[in-house]
mmCIF file of C-alpha atoms in Angstrom:
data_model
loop_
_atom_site.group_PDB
_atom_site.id
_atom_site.type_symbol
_atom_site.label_atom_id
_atom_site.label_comp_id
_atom_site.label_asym_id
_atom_site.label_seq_id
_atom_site.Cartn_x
_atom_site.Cartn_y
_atom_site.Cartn_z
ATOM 1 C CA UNK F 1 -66.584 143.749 165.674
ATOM 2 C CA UNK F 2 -70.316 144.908 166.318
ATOM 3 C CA UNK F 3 -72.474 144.632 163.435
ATOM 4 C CA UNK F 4 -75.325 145.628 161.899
ATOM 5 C CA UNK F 5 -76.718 142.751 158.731
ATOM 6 C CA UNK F 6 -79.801 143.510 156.760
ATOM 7 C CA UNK F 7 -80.787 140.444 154.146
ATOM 8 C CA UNK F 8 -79.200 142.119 151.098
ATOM 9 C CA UNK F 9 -82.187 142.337 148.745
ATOM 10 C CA UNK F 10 -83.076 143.656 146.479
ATOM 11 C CA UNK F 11 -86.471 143.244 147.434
ATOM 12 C CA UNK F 12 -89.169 143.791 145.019
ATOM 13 C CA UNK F 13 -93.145 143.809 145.409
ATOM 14 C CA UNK F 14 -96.445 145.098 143.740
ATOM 15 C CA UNK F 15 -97.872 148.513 144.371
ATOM 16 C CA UNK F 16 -100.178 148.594 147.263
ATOM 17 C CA UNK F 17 -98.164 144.945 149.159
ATOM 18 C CA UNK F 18 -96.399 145.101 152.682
ATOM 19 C CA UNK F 19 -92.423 145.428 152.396
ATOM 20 C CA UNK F 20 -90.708 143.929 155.133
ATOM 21 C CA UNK F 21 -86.921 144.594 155.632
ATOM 22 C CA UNK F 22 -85.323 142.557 158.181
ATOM 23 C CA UNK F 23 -82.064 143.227 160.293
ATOM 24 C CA UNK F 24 -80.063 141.372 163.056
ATOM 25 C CA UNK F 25 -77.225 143.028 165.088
ATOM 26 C CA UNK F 26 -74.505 141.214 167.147
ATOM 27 C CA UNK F 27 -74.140 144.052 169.983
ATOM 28 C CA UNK F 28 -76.556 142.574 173.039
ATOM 29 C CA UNK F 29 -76.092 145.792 174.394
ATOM 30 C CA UNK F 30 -77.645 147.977 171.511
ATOM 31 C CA UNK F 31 -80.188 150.245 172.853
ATOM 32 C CA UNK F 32 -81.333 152.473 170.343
ATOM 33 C CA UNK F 33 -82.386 151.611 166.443
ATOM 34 C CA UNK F 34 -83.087 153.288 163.410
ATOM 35 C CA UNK F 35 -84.650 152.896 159.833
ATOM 36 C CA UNK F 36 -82.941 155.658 157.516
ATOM 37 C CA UNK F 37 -84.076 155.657 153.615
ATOM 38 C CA UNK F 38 -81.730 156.318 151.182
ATOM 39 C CA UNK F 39 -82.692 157.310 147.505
ATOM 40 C CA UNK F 40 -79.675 156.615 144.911
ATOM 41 C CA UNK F 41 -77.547 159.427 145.061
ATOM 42 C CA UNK F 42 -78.833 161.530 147.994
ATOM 43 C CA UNK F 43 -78.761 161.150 151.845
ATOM 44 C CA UNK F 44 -80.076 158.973 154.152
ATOM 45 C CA UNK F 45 -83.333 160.018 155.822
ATOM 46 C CA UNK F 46 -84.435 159.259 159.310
ATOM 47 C CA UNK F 47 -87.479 157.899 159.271
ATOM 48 C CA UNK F 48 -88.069 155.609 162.058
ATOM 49 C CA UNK F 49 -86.784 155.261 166.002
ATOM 50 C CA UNK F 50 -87.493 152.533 168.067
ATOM 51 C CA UNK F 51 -86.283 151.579 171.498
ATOM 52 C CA UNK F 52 -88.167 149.289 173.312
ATOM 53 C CA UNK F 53 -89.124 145.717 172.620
ATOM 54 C CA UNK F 54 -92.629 145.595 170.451
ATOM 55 C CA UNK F 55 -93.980 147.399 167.858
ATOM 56 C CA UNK F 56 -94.403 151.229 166.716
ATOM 57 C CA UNK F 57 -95.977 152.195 164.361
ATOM 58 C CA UNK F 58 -95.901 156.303 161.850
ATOM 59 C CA UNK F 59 -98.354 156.366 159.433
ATOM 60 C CA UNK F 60 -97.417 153.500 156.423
ATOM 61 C CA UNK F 61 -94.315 152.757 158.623
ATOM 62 C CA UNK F 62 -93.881 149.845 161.622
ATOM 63 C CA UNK F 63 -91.012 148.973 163.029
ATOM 64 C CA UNK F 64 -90.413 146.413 165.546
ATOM 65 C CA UNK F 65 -88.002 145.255 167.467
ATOM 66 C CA UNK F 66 -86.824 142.111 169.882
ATOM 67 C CA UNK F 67 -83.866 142.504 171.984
ATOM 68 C CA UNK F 68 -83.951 139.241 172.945
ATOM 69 C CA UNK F 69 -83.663 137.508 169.369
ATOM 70 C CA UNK F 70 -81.631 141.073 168.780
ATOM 71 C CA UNK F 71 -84.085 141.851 165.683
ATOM 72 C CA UNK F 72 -85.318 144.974 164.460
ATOM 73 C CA UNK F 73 -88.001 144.928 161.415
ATOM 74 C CA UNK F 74 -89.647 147.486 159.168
ATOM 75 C CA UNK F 75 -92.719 146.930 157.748
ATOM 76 C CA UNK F 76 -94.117 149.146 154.724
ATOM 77 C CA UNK F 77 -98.076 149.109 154.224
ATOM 78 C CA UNK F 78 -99.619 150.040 151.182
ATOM 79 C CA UNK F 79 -95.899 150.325 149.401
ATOM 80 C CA UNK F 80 -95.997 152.907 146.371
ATOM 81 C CA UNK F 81 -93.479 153.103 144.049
ATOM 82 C CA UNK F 82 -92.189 156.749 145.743
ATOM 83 C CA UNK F 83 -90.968 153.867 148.797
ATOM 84 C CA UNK F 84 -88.628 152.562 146.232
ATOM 85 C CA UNK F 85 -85.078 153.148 147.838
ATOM 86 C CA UNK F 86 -82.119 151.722 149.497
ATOM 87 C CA UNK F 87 -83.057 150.781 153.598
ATOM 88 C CA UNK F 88 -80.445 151.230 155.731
ATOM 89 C CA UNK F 89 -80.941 150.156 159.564
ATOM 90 C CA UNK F 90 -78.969 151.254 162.280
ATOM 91 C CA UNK F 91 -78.223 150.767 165.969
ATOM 92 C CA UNK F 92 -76.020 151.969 169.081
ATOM 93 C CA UNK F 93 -74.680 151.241 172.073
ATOM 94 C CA UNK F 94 -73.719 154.289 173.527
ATOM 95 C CA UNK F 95 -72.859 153.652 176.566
ATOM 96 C CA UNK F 96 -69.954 151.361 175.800
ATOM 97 C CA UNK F 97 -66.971 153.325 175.632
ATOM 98 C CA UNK F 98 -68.915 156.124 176.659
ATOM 99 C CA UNK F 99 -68.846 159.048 174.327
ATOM 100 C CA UNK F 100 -69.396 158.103 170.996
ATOM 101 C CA UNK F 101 -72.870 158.336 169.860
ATOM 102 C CA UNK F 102 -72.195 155.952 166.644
ATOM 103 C CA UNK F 103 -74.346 154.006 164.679
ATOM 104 C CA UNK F 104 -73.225 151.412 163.388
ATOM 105 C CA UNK F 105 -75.227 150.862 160.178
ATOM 106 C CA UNK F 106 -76.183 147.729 158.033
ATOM 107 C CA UNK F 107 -75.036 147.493 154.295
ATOM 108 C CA UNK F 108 -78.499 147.909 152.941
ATOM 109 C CA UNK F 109 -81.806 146.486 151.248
ATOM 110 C CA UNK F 110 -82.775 147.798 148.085
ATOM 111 C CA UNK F 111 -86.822 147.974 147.734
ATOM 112 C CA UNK F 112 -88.442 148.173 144.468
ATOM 113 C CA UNK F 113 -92.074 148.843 144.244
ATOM 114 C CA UNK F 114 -93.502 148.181 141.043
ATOM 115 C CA UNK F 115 -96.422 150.210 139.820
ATOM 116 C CA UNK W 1 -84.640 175.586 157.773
ATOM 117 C CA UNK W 2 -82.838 172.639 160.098
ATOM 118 C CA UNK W 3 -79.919 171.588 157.943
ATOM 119 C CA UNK W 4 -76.977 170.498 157.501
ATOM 120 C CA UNK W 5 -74.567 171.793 155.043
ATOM 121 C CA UNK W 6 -71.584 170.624 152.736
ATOM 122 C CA UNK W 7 -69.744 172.125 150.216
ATOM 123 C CA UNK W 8 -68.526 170.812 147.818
ATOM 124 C CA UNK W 9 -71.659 168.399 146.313
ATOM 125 C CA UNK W 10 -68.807 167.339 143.826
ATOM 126 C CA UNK W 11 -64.992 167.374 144.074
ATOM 127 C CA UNK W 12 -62.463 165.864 142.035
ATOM 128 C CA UNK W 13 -58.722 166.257 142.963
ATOM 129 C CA UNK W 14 -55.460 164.871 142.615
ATOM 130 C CA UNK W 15 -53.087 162.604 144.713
ATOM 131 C CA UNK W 16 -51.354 165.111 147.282
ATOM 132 C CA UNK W 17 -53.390 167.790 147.023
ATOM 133 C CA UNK W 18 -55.004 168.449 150.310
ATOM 134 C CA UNK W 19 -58.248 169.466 150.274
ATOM 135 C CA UNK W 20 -60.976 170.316 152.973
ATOM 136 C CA UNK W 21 -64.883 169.753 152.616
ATOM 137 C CA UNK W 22 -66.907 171.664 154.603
ATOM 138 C CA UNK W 23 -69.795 171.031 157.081
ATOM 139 C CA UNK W 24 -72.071 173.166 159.020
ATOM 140 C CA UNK W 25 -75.366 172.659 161.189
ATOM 141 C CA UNK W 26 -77.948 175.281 162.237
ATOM 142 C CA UNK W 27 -79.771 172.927 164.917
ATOM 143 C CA UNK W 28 -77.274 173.823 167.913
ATOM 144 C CA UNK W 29 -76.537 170.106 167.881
ATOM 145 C CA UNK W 30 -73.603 168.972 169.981
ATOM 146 C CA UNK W 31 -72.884 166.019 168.554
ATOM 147 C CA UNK W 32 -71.247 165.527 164.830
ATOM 148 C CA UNK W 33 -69.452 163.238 162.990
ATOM 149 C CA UNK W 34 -68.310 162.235 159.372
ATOM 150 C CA UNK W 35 -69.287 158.903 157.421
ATOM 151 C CA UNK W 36 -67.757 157.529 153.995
ATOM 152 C CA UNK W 37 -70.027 155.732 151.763
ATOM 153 C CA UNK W 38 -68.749 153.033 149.719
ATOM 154 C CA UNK W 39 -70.536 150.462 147.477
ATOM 155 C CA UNK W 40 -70.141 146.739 149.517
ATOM 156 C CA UNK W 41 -68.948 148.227 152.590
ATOM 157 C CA UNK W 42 -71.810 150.644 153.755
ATOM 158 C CA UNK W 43 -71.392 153.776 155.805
ATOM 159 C CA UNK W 44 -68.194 153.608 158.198
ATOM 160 C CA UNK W 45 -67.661 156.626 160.823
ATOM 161 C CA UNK W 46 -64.525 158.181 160.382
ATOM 162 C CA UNK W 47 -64.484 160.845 162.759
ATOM 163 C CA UNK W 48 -66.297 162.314 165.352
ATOM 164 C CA UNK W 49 -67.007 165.441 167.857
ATOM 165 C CA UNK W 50 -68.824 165.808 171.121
ATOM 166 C CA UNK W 51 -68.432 169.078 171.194
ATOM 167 C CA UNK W 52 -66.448 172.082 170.561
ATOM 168 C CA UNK W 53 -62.366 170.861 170.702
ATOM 169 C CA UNK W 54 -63.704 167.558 171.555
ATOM 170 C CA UNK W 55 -63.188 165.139 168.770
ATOM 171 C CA UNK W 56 -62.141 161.463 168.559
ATOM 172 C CA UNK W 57 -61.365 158.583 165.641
ATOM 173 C CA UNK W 58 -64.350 156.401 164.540
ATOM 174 C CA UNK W 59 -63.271 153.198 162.519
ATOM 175 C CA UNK W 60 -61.638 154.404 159.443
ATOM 176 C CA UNK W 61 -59.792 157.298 160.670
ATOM 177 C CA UNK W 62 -56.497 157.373 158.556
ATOM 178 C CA UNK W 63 -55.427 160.350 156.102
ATOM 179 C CA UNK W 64 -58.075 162.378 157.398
ATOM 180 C CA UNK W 65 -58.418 164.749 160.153
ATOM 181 C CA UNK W 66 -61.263 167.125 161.657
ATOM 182 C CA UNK W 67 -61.630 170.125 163.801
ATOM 183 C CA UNK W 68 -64.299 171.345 165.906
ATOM 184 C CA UNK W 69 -63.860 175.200 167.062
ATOM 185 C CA UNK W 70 -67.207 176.240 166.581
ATOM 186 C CA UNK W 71 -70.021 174.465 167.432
ATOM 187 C CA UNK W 72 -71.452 174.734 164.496
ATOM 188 C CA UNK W 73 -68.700 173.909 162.280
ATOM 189 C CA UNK W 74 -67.153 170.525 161.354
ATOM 190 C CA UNK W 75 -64.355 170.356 158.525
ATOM 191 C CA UNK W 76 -63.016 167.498 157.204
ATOM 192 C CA UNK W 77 -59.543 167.435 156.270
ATOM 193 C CA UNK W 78 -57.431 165.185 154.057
ATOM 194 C CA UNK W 79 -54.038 166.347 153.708
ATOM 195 C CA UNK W 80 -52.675 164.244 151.342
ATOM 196 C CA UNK W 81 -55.450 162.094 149.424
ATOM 197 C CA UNK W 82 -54.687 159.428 147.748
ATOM 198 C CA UNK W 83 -56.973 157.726 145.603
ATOM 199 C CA UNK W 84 -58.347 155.133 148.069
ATOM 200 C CA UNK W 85 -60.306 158.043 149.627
ATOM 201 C CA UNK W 86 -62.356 158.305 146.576
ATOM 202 C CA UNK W 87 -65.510 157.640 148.122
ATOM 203 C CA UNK W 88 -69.024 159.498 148.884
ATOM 204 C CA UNK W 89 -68.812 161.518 152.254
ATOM 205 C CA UNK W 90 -71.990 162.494 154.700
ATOM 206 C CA UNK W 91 -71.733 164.543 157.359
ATOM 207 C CA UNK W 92 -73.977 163.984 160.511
ATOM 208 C CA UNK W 93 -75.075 165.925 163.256
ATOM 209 C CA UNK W 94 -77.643 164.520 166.552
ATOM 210 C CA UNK W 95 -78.433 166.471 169.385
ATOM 211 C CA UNK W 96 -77.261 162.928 171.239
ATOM 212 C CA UNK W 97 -78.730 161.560 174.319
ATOM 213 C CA UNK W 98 -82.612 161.725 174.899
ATOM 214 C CA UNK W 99 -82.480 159.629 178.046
ATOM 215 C CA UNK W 100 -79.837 156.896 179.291
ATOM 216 C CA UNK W 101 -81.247 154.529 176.978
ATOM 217 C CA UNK W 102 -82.129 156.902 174.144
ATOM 218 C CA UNK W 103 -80.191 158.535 171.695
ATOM 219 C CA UNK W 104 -81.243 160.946 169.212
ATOM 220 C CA UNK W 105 -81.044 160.005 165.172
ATOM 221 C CA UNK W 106 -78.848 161.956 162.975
ATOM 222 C CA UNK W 107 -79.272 164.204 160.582
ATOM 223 C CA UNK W 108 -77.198 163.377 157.598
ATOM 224 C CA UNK W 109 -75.581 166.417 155.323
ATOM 225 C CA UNK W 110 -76.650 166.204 151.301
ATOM 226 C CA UNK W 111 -72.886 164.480 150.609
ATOM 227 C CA UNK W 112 -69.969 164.930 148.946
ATOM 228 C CA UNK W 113 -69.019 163.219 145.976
ATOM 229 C CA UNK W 114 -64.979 162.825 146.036
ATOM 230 C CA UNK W 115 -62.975 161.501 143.096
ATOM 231 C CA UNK W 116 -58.757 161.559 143.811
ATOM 232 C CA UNK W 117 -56.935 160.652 140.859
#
């Protein structure tokens, strides 16, 4: 079974700290990853891509990601309490099986920034 | 506005009475599929559609069932719910492959709440 683990949190830091939400995936042949934000009770939210070994970084937002240690990272500068939500990464293999463009997601860290 | 759209935000039923929730994208996305959302487990993928009269199970496919005859359209169907389908449904659309290594995120639908009893 391919999976997706995030360390299960919560996680909970001062106003204006770095968050850093960590995930590991089993699947060696993962290719693409994803950071979605969830606030309780609403949708998850794309807000980060990343497909190729290093770092890349959108605005606040970094994400990184080794393929050989098969470990993708988020890192949140300057956290403000508006950050506070569940995490959820995600990956995909897509090309095993073929044709379905699933991602497999992670159960979750919940981030608290305190004000 | 790129969207996509359930109905109902809210539905409670009871055991045997089949029910449908609804899903539409305006993006022209291919790709769609249907997660359930359940506290401890995460997001599992139920069902899912390349494209129109192409669809497929994900990993939790049982008592439910889909269609895809318009692109834009993606129904979920359970014909007989039972109360272990309570649960908190998204559907997802992606416009899928951005190269041979790439794929497109998804765009999740606001959810549906679902209570059988």
């Amino acid at each position: 079974q391919k999976e997706v683990e995030q360390n299960s949190g919560p996680l909970s830091v001062p106003e204006g700290a770095i968050a850093s939400l960590n995930c590991t995936y089993s699947d060696r042949g993962s290719q693409s990853f994803f950071w979605y934000r969830q606030y309780s009770g609403k949708s998850p939210e794309l807000i980060m891509s990343i497909y190729s070994n290093g770092d890349k970084e959108d605005g606040r937002f970094t994400a990184q990601l080794n393929k050989a240690s098969q470990y993708v990272s988020l890192l949140i500068r300057d956290s403000q309490p508006s950050d506070s939500a569940t995490y959820l990464c995600a990956g995909t293999n897509f090309n095993s099986g073929g044709s379905n463009y699933k991602l497999t997601f992670g159960k979750g860290t919940l981030l608290t920034v305190n004000p | 506005e790129a969207q996509v759209t359930q109905n109902p935000r809210y539905l409670i039923t009871v055991t045997g009475k089949k029910l449908t929730v609804t899903c539409s994208q305006n993006m022209n996305h291919e790709y769609m599929s249907w997660y359930r959302q359940d506290p401890g487990l995460g997001l599992r993928q139920i069902y899912y559609s390349m494209n129109v009269e192409v669809t497929d199970k994900g990993d939790v496919p049982e008592g439910y069932k889909v269609s895809r005859k318009e692109k834009r359209n993606f129904p979920l169907i359970l014909e007989s719910p039972s109360p272990n389908q309570t649960s908190l449904y998204f559907c997802a659309s992606s416009l899928g492959v951005n190269s041979p290594t790439q794929l497109y995120g998804y765009t999740f639908g606001s959810g549906t709440r679902l209570t059988v009893v």
